[in-house]
Short mmCIF file of C-alpha atoms in Angstrom, two decimals:
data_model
loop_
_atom_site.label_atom_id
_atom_site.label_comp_id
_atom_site.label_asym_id
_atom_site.label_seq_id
_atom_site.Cartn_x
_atom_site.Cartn_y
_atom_site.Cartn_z
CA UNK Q 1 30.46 152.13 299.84
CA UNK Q 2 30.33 152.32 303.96
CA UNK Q 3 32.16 149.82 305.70
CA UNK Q 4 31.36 149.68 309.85
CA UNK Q 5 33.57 148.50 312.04
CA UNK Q 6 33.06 147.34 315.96
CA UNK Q 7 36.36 146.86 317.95
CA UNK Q 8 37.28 147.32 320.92
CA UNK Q 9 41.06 148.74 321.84
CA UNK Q 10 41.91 146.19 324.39
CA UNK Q 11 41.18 143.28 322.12
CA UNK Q 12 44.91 141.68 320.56
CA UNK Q 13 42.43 140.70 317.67
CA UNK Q 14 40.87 144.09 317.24
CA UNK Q 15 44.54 145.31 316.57
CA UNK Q 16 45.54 143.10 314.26
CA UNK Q 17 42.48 142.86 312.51
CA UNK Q 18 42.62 146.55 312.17
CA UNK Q 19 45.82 146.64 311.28
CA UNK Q 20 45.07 144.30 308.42
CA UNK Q 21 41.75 146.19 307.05
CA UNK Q 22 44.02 149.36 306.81
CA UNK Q 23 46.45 147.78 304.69
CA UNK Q 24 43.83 146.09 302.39
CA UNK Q 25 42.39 149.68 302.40
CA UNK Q 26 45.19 151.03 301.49
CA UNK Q 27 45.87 149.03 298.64
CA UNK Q 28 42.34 148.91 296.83
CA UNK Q 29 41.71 150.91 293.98
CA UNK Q 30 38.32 152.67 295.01
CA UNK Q 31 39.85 153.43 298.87
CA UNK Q 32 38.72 157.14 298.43
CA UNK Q 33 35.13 156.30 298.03
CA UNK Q 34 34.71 153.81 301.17
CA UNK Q 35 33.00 155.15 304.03
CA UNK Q 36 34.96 153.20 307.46
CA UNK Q 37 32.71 154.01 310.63
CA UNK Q 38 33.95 152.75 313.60
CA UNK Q 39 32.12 151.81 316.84
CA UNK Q 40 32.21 150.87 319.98
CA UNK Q 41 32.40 147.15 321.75
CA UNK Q 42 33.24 146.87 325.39
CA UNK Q 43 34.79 143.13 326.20
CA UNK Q 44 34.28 143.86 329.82
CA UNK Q 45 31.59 145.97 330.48
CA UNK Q 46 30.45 144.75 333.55
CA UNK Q 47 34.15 145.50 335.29
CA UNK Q 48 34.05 149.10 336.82
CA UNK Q 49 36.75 151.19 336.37
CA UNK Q 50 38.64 150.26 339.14
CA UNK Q 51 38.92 147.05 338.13
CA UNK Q 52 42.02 146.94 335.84
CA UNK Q 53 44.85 144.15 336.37
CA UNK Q 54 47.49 142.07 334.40
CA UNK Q 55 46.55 140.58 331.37
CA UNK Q 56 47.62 137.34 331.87
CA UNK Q 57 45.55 136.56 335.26
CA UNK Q 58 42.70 138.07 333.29
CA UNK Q 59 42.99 135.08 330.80
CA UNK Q 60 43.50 132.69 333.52
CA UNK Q 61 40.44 133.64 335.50
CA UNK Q 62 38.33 134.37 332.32
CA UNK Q 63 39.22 131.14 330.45
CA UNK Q 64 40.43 129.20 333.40
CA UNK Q 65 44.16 128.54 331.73
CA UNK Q 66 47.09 127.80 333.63
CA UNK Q 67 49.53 130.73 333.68
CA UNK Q 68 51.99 128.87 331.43
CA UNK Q 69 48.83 128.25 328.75
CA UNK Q 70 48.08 131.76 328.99
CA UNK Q 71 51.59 132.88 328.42
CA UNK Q 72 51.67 130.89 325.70
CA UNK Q 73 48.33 132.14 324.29
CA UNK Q 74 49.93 135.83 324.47
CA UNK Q 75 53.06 134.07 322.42
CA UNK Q 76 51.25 133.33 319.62
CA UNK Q 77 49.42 136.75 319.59
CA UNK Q 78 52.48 138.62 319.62
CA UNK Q 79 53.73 136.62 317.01
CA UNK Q 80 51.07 137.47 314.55
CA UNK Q 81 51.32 141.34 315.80
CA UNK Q 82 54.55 141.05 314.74
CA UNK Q 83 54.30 139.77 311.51
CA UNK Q 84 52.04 142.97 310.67
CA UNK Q 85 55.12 145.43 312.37
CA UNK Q 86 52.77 146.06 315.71
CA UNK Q 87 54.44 145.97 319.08
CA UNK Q 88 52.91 143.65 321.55
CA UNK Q 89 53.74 143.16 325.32
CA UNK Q 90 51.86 141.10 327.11
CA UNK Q 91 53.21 143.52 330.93
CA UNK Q 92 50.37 145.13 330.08
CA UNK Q 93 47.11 145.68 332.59
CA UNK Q 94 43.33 144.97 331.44
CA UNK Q 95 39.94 146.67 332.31
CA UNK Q 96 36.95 148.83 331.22
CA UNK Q 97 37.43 150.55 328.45
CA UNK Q 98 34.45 152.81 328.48
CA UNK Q 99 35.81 155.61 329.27
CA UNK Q 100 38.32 155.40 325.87
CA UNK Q 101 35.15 154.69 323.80
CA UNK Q 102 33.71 158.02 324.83
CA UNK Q 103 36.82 159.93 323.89
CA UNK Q 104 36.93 158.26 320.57
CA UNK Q 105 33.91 159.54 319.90
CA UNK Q 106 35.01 162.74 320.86
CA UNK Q 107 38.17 162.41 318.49
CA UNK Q 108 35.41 160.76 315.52
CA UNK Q 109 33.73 164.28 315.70
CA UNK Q 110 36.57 166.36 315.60
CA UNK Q 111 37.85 164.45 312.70
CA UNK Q 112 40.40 162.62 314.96
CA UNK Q 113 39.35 159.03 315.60
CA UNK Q 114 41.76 156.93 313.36
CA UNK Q 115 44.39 159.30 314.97
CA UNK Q 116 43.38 158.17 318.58
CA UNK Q 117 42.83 154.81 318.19
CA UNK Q 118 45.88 154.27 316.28
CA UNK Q 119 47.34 156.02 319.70
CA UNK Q 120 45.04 153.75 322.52
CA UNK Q 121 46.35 150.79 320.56
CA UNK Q 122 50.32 151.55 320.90
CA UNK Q 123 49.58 153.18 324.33
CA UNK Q 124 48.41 149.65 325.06
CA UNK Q 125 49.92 146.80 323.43
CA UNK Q 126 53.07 148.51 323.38
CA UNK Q 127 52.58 148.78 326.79
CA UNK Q 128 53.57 152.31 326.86
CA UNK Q 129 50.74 153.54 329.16
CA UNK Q 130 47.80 152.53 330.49
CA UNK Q 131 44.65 153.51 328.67
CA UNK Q 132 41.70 153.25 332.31
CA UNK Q 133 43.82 156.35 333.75
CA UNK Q 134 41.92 159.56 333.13
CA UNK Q 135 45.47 161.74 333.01
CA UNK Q 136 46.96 158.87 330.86
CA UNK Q 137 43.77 158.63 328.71
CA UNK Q 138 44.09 162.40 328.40
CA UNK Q 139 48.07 162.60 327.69
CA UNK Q 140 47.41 160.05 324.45
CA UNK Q 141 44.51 162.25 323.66
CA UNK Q 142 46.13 165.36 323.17
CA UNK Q 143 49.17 164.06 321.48
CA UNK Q 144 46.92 162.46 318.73
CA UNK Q 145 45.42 166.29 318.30
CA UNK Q 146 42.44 167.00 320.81
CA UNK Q 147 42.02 169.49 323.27
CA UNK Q 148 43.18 168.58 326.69
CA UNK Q 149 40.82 170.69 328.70
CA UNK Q 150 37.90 168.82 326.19
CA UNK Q 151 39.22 165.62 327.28
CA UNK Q 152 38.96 166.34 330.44
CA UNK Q 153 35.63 167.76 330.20
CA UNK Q 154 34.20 164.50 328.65
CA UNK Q 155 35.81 162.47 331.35
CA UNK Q 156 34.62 164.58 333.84
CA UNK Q 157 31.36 164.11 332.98
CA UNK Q 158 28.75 161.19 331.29
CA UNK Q 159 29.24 163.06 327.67
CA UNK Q 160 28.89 160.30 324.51
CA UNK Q 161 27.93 157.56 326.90
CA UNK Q 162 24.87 157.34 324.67
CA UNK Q 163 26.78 156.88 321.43
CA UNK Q 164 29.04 154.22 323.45
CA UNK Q 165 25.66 152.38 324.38
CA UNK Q 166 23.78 153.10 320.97
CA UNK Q 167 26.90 151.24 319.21
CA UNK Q 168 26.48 148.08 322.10
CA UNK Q 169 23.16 148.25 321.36
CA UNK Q 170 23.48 147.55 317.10
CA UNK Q 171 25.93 145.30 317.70
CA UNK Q 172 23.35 143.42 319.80
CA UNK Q 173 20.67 143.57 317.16
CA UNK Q 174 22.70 142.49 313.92
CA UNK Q 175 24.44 139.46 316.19
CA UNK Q 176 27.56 140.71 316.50
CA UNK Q 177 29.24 137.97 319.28
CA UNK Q 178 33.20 139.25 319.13
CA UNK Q 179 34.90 142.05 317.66
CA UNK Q 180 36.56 142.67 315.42
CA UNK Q 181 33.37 142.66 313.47
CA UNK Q 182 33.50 144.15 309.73
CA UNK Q 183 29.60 144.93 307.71
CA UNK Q 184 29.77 145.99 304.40
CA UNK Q 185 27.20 147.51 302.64
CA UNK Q 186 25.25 147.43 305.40
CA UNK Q 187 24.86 143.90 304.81
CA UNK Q 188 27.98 141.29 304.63
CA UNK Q 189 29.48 140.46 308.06
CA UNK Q 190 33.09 139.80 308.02
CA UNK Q 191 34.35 138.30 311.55
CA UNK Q 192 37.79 138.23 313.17
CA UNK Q 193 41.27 139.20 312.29
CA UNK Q 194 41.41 138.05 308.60
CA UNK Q 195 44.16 137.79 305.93
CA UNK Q 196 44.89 140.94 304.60
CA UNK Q 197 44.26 139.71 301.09
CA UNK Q 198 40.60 138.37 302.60
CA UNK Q 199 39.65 141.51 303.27
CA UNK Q 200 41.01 142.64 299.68
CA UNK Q 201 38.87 140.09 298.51
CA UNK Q 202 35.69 140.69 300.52
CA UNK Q 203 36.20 144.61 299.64
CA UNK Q 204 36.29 143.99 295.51
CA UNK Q 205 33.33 141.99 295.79
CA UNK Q 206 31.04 143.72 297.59
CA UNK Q 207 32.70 146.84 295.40
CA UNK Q 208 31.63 145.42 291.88
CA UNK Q 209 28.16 144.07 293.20
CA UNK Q 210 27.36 147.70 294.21
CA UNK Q 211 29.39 149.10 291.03
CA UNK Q 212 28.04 146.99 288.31
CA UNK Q 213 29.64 147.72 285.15
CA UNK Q 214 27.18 148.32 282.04
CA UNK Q 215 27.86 145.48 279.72
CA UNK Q 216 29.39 146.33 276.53
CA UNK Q 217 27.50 145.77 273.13
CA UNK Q 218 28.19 142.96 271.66
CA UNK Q 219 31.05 143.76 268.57
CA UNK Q 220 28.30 143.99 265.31
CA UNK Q 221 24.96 143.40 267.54
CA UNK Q 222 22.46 145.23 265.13
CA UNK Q 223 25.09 147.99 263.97
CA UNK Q 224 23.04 149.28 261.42
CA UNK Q 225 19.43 148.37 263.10
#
């Protein structure tokens, strides 16, 4: 069974959300025969990468709170990332994130991707780093296992822009509005940072509708027909 997955690694939801998944993963009984793909969702594509700034006046301008409203907004987040053991600042700044999408494809082919997005998420929300700096993006790069000098290559240049567009793209054309955004099966949309035990749910569902289990004959049914 495949399960695809849009996020994107500035989004609090994203990190939660993902950080729930994982544990329902974890837990299922069939987690060695699900397929997780992960792709790319940019929530501010149209900022260039110069534009980066706090967090907080980026929910102010974007959803024209006050800065105490916004503070509290990021209060309740951290709350939740809490509750699932993730570190959450909100001192953190805010920007394109292209750039990380096309080294996380870079880490997906090299076997690497959980690795550095588990990485661009601390960097992040634990406000270790900032993740729109080519030497930072590169530093979190190689410490989850790629080659710097790759890194650097890719940065350098325009390489997996295509695959970061191609995943916009789908996203577009199956009407996917905010990440996180969970399809299984290629076919049932799961929105949003669930319940762990939602996601349980959703994954034994889908899991016996695909797996149907022959139905035994009936004790005595024509024994002897």
């Amino acid at each position: 069974m495949r399960v695809d997955i849009w996020t994107d690694i500035v989004c609090p939801w994203c990190y939660i959300g993902q950080a729930r998944f994982d544990a329902a993963l974890a837990g299922f009984e069939h987690r060695d025969e699900i397929e997780v793909v992960q792709h790319s969702y940019e929530l501010a594509p149209d900022l260039s990468p110069a534009e980066t700034g706090p967090v907080l006046e980026m929910l102010m301008a974007k959803y024209g709170m006050s800065r105490e409203q916004a503070e509290q907004a990021e209060a309740r987040v951290s709350g939740l990332a809490a509750a699932e053991g993730l570190p959450y600042t909100s001192d953190r700044p805010n920007g394109n994130t292209f750039d990380a999408h096309r080294v996380l494809h870079l880490a997906a082919e090299r076997g690497l991707g959980d690795e550095l997005r588990q990485a661009l998420y601390r960097a992040n929300f634990g406000g270790e780093r900032s993740v729109f700096d080519a030497d930072a993006l590169t530093e979190i790069a190689t410490g989850a296992g790629l080659d710097a000098a790759e890194v650097r290559s890719v940065l350098a240049g325009d390489a997996y822009g295509d695959a970061v567009r191609e995943d916009e793209r789908t996203a577009t054309q199956i009407g996917v509005q905010g990440v996180p955004f969970f399809v299984l099966d290629g076919k049932y949309g799961i929105s949003g940072a669930q319940e762990t035990a939602t996601f349980t749910e959703a994954l034994t569902q889908v899991w016996q509708e695909t797996h149907p289990q022959p139905q035994a004959t009936a004790q005595g049914q024509d024994a002897n027909a």
